[in-house]
Structure formats: C-alpha cells, structure tokens
Short mmCIF file of C-alpha atoms in Angstrom, two decimals:
data_model
loop_
_atom_site.label_atom_id
_atom_site.label_comp_id
_atom_site.label_asym_id
_atom_site.label_seq_id
_atom_site.Cartn_x
_atom_site.Cartn_y
_atom_site.Cartn_z
CA MET A 1434 -14.28 -2.25 -20.85
CA ARG A 1435 -12.38 -1.68 -17.58
CA TYR A 1436 -10.32 -4.41 -15.87
CA LYS A 1437 -12.66 -5.58 -13.05
CA LEU A 1438 -11.12 -5.20 -9.63
CA GLU A 1439 -11.22 -8.26 -7.22
CA GLN A 1440 -12.46 -7.30 -3.70
CA VAL A 1441 -13.84 -8.64 -0.61
CA SER A 1442 -15.66 -7.14 2.59
CA PHE A 1443 -15.69 -8.06 6.29
CA GLY A 1444 -17.85 -6.83 8.97
CA ASP A 1445 -21.26 -4.95 9.24
CA PRO A 1446 -21.95 -2.31 6.40
CA ALA A 1447 -23.84 -0.26 8.89
CA ASN A 1448 -20.40 0.66 10.44
CA GLN A 1449 -17.92 3.21 9.64
CA ALA A 1450 -16.07 2.00 6.48
CA ILE A 1451 -12.31 1.41 6.00
CA PHE A 1452 -11.00 1.01 2.63
CA LEU A 1453 -7.76 -1.21 2.31
CA LEU A 1454 -5.22 -0.88 -0.62
CA PRO A 1455 -2.26 -3.33 -0.77
CA GLY A 1456 1.18 -2.73 -1.97
CA TRP A 1457 3.06 -3.43 -5.32
CA ALA A 1458 2.47 -7.00 -6.40
CA MET A 1459 0.83 -7.95 -3.09
CA PRO A 1460 -2.63 -9.49 -2.94
CA LYS A 1461 -5.51 -8.54 -0.69
CA GLU A 1462 -4.91 -11.64 1.35
CA CYS A 1463 -1.83 -10.04 2.97
CA PHE A 1464 -4.30 -7.87 4.75
CA TYR A 1465 -6.70 -10.45 6.08
CA GLU A 1466 -5.59 -10.63 9.74
CA LEU A 1467 -5.88 -6.73 9.93
CA ALA A 1468 -9.07 -6.60 8.19
CA HIS A 1469 -10.66 -9.27 10.48
CA LYS A 1470 -9.36 -7.35 13.55
CA LEU A 1471 -10.78 -4.09 12.25
CA SER A 1472 -14.06 -5.71 11.07
CA GLN A 1473 -14.94 -6.12 14.88
CA GLN A 1474 -15.79 -2.46 14.81
CA TYR A 1475 -15.72 -1.25 11.24
CA TYR A 1476 -16.90 -2.20 7.87
CA VAL A 1477 -13.68 -3.22 5.98
CA VAL A 1478 -13.32 -3.52 2.13
CA LEU A 1479 -10.34 -4.95 0.49
CA VAL A 1480 -9.40 -4.48 -3.02
CA ASN A 1481 -6.68 -5.88 -5.22
CA LEU A 1482 -4.71 -3.59 -7.33
CA PRO A 1483 -5.28 -4.11 -11.09
CA GLY A 1484 -3.66 -7.43 -12.37
CA ILE A 1485 -2.79 -8.63 -9.27
CA SER A 1486 -4.49 -11.81 -7.58
CA THR A 1487 -3.99 -15.17 -6.05
CA ASP A 1488 -6.20 -16.79 -8.46
CA VAL A 1489 -4.25 -18.11 -11.56
CA GLU A 1490 -7.38 -18.93 -13.55
CA LEU A 1491 -8.79 -15.33 -13.19
CA ILE A 1492 -5.68 -13.79 -14.31
CA LYS A 1493 -5.50 -16.18 -17.35
CA GLY A 1494 -8.99 -15.52 -18.27
CA ALA A 1495 -8.75 -11.68 -18.13
CA LYS A 1496 -10.06 -9.98 -21.14
CA THR A 1497 -8.75 -6.50 -20.64
CA GLY A 1498 -5.39 -5.10 -19.38
CA PRO A 1499 -4.80 -3.07 -16.25
CA ASN A 1500 -4.57 0.68 -16.34
CA TYR A 1501 -2.24 2.15 -14.00
CA ASP A 1502 -2.58 5.77 -14.99
CA ILE A 1503 -3.11 7.54 -11.63
CA ASP A 1504 -6.27 9.41 -12.52
CA ALA A 1505 -7.67 6.53 -14.30
CA LEU A 1506 -6.88 4.31 -11.15
CA THR A 1507 -8.34 6.93 -8.84
CA GLU A 1508 -11.63 6.61 -10.62
CA GLN A 1509 -11.58 2.90 -10.54
CA LEU A 1510 -10.74 2.77 -6.79
CA ILE A 1511 -13.41 5.34 -5.91
CA LEU A 1512 -16.14 3.16 -7.61
CA ALA A 1513 -15.07 0.14 -5.56
CA ALA A 1514 -14.71 2.14 -2.18
CA PRO A 1515 -17.58 2.42 0.21
CA LYS A 1516 -18.76 5.93 0.60
CA ASP A 1517 -17.33 8.19 3.25
CA ALA A 1518 -14.53 5.64 4.04
CA TRP A 1519 -11.23 5.89 5.59
CA TRP A 1520 -8.43 4.82 3.12
CA LEU A 1521 -5.71 2.76 4.47
CA GLY A 1522 -2.93 1.84 2.06
CA TRP A 1523 0.48 -0.12 2.29
CA SER A 1524 3.30 0.92 0.37
CA LEU A 1525 2.36 1.96 -3.18
CA GLY A 1526 -1.26 1.60 -1.77
CA GLY A 1527 -0.69 4.28 0.62
CA MET A 1528 0.74 6.52 -1.97
CA ILE A 1529 -2.18 5.89 -4.16
CA ALA A 1530 -4.55 6.63 -1.15
CA SER A 1531 -2.55 10.02 -0.40
CA TYR A 1532 -3.18 10.99 -4.17
CA VAL A 1533 -6.98 10.23 -3.97
CA ALA A 1534 -7.18 11.99 -0.46
CA ALA A 1535 -5.84 14.95 -1.95
CA HIS A 1536 -7.43 15.25 -5.53
CA ARG A 1537 -10.90 13.69 -4.47
CA ALA A 1538 -11.18 14.69 -0.93
CA SER A 1539 -14.92 14.60 -0.97
CA CYS A 1540 -14.62 10.69 -1.43
CA VAL A 1541 -12.25 10.13 1.46
CA LYS A 1542 -12.85 10.58 5.19
CA GLY A 1543 -9.08 10.26 6.35
CA LEU A 1544 -5.98 8.63 5.32
CA ILE A 1545 -3.88 5.97 6.94
CA THR A 1546 -0.62 4.70 5.34
CA ILE A 1547 1.64 1.92 6.32
CA ALA A 1548 5.30 1.58 5.20
CA SER A 1549 4.52 4.11 2.50
CA ASN A 1550 6.90 6.87 1.15
CA PRO A 1551 5.54 10.04 -0.56
CA SER A 1552 8.18 9.57 -3.10
CA PHE A 1553 9.65 6.26 -3.50
CA VAL A 1554 12.63 7.03 -5.56
CA ARG A 1555 15.48 9.29 -4.44
CA SER A 1556 15.84 12.72 -6.28
CA GLU A 1557 17.21 16.15 -5.83
CA GLY A 1558 16.04 17.50 -2.49
CA TRP A 1559 14.58 14.09 -1.58
CA GLN A 1560 17.08 11.70 0.14
CA TRP A 1561 14.72 9.35 1.63
CA GLY A 1562 14.14 7.18 -1.39
CA MET A 1563 15.71 4.12 -3.12
CA SER A 1564 18.47 5.25 -5.60
CA LEU A 1565 17.17 5.44 -9.26
CA GLY A 1566 19.85 2.99 -10.35
CA ASP A 1567 18.72 0.34 -7.87
CA PHE A 1568 15.19 0.90 -8.87
CA GLU A 1569 15.89 0.59 -12.52
CA ALA A 1570 17.84 -2.67 -12.03
CA PHE A 1571 14.94 -4.25 -10.20
CA GLU A 1572 12.65 -2.98 -12.92
CA ASP A 1573 14.74 -4.78 -15.46
CA LEU A 1574 14.80 -8.02 -13.48
CA ILE A 1575 10.98 -7.87 -13.22
CA LYS A 1576 10.73 -7.55 -16.93
CA HIS A 1577 13.16 -10.40 -17.76
CA ASP A 1578 12.35 -12.79 -14.89
CA PRO A 1579 9.49 -11.87 -12.78
CA VAL A 1580 9.54 -14.99 -10.79
CA VAL A 1581 13.19 -14.25 -9.51
CA GLY A 1582 12.07 -10.56 -9.33
CA LEU A 1583 9.28 -11.35 -6.92
CA LYS A 1584 11.38 -13.50 -4.79
CA ARG A 1585 13.93 -10.79 -4.51
CA PHE A 1586 11.28 -8.23 -3.49
CA ILE A 1587 9.91 -10.63 -0.97
CA ALA A 1588 13.54 -10.92 0.64
CA LEU A 1589 13.76 -7.11 0.67
CA GLN A 1590 10.35 -6.64 2.42
CA SER A 1591 11.19 -9.12 5.26
CA LYS A 1592 14.89 -7.89 5.60
CA GLY A 1593 15.34 -6.39 9.13
CA SER A 1594 12.32 -7.91 10.62
CA ARG A 1595 12.78 -9.95 13.86
CA ALA A 1596 10.77 -12.65 12.24
CA ALA A 1597 12.27 -12.41 8.74
CA THR A 1598 12.13 -16.22 7.81
CA GLU A 1599 8.42 -16.35 8.99
CA VAL A 1600 7.65 -13.15 7.11
CA ARG A 1601 9.12 -14.27 4.02
CA LYS A 1602 7.26 -17.66 4.27
CA GLN A 1603 3.96 -15.90 4.71
CA LEU A 1604 4.44 -13.51 1.70
CA SER A 1605 5.79 -16.30 -0.41
CA HIS A 1606 2.58 -18.34 0.31
CA TRP A 1607 0.44 -15.21 -0.77
CA VAL A 1608 2.30 -14.09 -3.70
CA GLU A 1609 1.72 -16.52 -6.87
CA PRO A 1610 3.79 -15.32 -9.65
CA ASP A 1611 1.33 -16.69 -12.33
CA ALA A 1612 -1.54 -14.83 -10.71
CA CYS A 1613 0.35 -11.44 -11.41
CA LEU A 1614 -0.05 -10.05 -15.03
CA PRO A 1615 3.43 -9.00 -16.31
CA LEU A 1616 1.89 -5.86 -17.43
CA ALA A 1617 0.61 -5.12 -13.85
CA LEU A 1618 3.99 -5.61 -12.38
CA GLU A 1619 5.70 -3.35 -14.98
CA ALA A 1620 3.03 -0.77 -14.95
CA GLY A 1621 2.76 -0.88 -10.90
CA LEU A 1622 6.78 -0.15 -10.94
CA HIS A 1623 6.43 2.58 -13.42
CA LEU A 1624 3.74 4.35 -11.16
CA LEU A 1625 5.66 3.57 -8.05
CA LYS A 1626 8.85 5.25 -9.72
CA ASN A 1627 7.14 8.29 -10.80
CA LEU A 1628 4.34 9.08 -8.27
CA ASP A 1629 5.46 11.64 -5.77
CA VAL A 1630 2.63 12.75 -3.25
CA ARG A 1631 4.68 15.07 -1.20
CA ARG A 1632 2.71 18.18 -2.49
CA GLU A 1633 -0.67 16.12 -1.70
CA LEU A 1634 0.38 15.41 2.03
CA GLU A 1635 1.44 19.25 2.32
CA ILE A 1636 -2.27 20.36 1.09
CA LEU A 1637 -4.07 17.52 2.78
CA ASP A 1638 -7.11 18.77 4.63
CA MET A 1639 -8.22 15.75 6.63
CA PRO A 1640 -6.60 13.68 9.47
CA SER A 1641 -3.84 11.34 8.37
CA LEU A 1642 -1.61 8.71 10.36
CA HIS A 1643 1.46 7.29 8.87
CA LEU A 1644 2.87 3.96 10.32
CA LEU A 1645 6.56 3.03 9.68
CA GLY A 1646 8.92 0.27 10.42
CA GLU A 1647 12.38 1.38 11.69
CA LYS A 1648 14.11 -1.57 10.15
CA ASP A 1649 12.49 -1.03 6.68
CA VAL A 1650 15.08 -1.41 4.02
CA LEU A 1651 12.66 -0.17 1.27
CA VAL A 1652 11.05 2.82 3.09
CA ASP A 1653 13.00 5.40 5.27
CA SER A 1654 11.16 5.90 8.34
CA ASN A 1655 12.51 9.49 8.77
CA TRP A 1656 10.75 10.85 5.80
CA PRO A 1657 7.85 12.51 7.99
CA LYS A 1658 10.45 14.71 9.42
CA ALA A 1659 11.34 16.20 6.04
CA ILE A 1660 7.80 17.49 5.26
CA ILE A 1661 5.92 17.71 8.69
CA ASN A 1662 6.52 21.60 8.88
CA ASN A 1663 5.04 22.11 5.66
CA CYS A 1664 1.89 19.99 6.40
CA VAL A 1665 -1.38 20.55 8.34
CA PRO A 1666 -0.84 18.42 11.42
CA ILE A 1667 -0.08 14.84 10.63
CA GLU A 1668 0.50 12.13 13.02
CA TYR A 1669 3.22 9.24 12.64
CA LYS A 1670 4.49 6.27 14.39
CA VAL A 1671 7.68 4.46 13.92
CA PHE A 1672 7.91 0.76 15.17
CA GLU A 1673 11.40 0.11 16.33
CA ASN A 1674 11.64 -3.63 15.65
CA CYS A 1675 9.49 -3.75 12.42
CA ALA A 1676 10.39 -3.79 8.68
CA HIS A 1677 8.15 -3.22 5.64
CA GLN A 1678 4.93 -4.90 6.96
CA PRO A 1679 4.32 -3.95 10.57
CA PHE A 1680 0.59 -5.19 10.38
CA ILE A 1681 2.01 -8.83 9.84
CA GLU A 1682 5.10 -8.60 12.15
CA ASP A 1683 3.48 -6.90 15.26
CA LEU A 1684 -0.28 -6.40 14.66
CA ASP A 1685 -0.72 -6.30 18.36
CA GLN A 1686 1.50 -3.26 18.69
CA LEU A 1687 0.11 -1.67 15.48
CA TYR A 1688 -3.60 -2.10 15.88
CA PRO A 1689 -4.00 0.26 18.97
CA HIS A 1690 -2.41 3.09 17.11
CA ILE A 1691 -4.96 2.66 14.40
CA GLU A 1692 -7.97 2.29 16.71
CA ASN A 1693 -6.92 5.19 18.85
CA PHE A 1694 -6.39 7.50 15.73
CA LEU A 1695 -9.93 6.41 14.38
CA ASN A 1696 -11.64 6.87 17.77
CA ALA A 1697 -10.21 10.30 18.26
CA GLN A 1698 -11.60 11.79 15.13
#
C-alpha cells in the first residue's frame, strides 16, 4: 500500500489547473499565500512530498514508509495532480517537476520552477551546485540530529534575504520536526543529491519558466546561462534582492512574472 500524499486545493476546478510541489522538508503550507493569489484565476492543487507534514498525529499513524524512487514518485504525483495542469515546483519540487515534465510530457502542460537547480550538487562540468563535502556533512547532521539539521536548513534558506529574520520565523512556524518522517528526510536528501535533470531540461518540449533569487546561498542563480544554448527556448528571471524563497520574500514582484508567462501561452 502506497504512502498517502496530503493535498489541498483552492479555486474553481473549471479553471486551468496548477499543481504545486514544495521543496525538501517543506510542507505545502509554505505555498499558501502564493496559492491563494493564483486561485483567483486558476485551480490550484498543493501536495506534500511523502512523509512531510505539519500534522504530527498523521505522521505518527503512518502505516507505510515514503518512496522517493524518482519513477515511483512520478507515478504517485501524476495520480495526485489535476489533468493537463501546469506543474510549479520549489527547489527539490522543481527538480521533480522537471523530471516528470520530460518523462511524462502528456501529463504536464508546462513547467515553472522556483529556486531550483537542475543538479543540486557540484560535479565535473557543473560548478553551480553545492560541494559534495558540504552536502554529505548536512546529510550526516540530518541523520544524527534532524531537529538541529532542520534549523540549520531554515537558516541557510533565509540567508541573504532582506527580511531574513522574518523569513526564518515563518519557515520555523511551518516546519514541525516531529511531523517529518526521518526516512523521508534522508530519502529526500538522497534524491536531491543524485537527481540531475539537465538533460531533461534540454529535451523539454513545452514552455518553461525558472525563477531564481540572486542572494540564494543554496541555488546559484547563474545556472541557466550554462544550459540555455542547449535547450529549446526557456525563460528565466533572477530577483536581485531575494534568497531561496522569493514567493515568500517578495510575492508582489514574483507573481506578475508567473501570471504574464501563463497568459502568454
């Protein structure tokens, strides 16, 4: 039996659908302000990644473990998503959405990513990721002390933001360590370390928009320049004063770019 995904929807189901995927360890509640704004024109469905919640009792009562194999996760998310939806993913959610868009194109109308890197970890020929040593040190911290690890991650996400203290408070309010299955945290990091969707973006045959924060210390905002010549036309925008969550830091600046992109298709 599959781990049941938590989801919630906003707006009129008769409207064009948008499917929102959060990042590693981040619950769907992080997206609520963006979702409510989108729901004025669109039907918006938000889902939690497996094993991540704000509901401690729900997590304690889970009968099955989460599966972060990318192909199994793809199938599970497709079942949760509205038909013919735009997929919008933040960070790891954007990487997953990119994979699904390339491999199951008939299920995805178009792609939007926010603060997402095609390959999160630096490698030969890819200088725009986190060093493997730093990533594995964080993996070890999550394995041995997830509470401290999540606090560290929230600090990194908010670093560079003009409103770092406020962003950190908001993220801390949403992230409940006891509502995150340890297996989900570890398996999610394993996927984040190993998933590489550069090739997927190069073969993508649908509209895509990538929104990035210049002050983001987790995702280098220069990565689109490295692959744009190998891709069908992609659009990207870098927000000068934002870090890893521009939809929280400056929604008024970010939202028109999403709206204009969708209306142009």
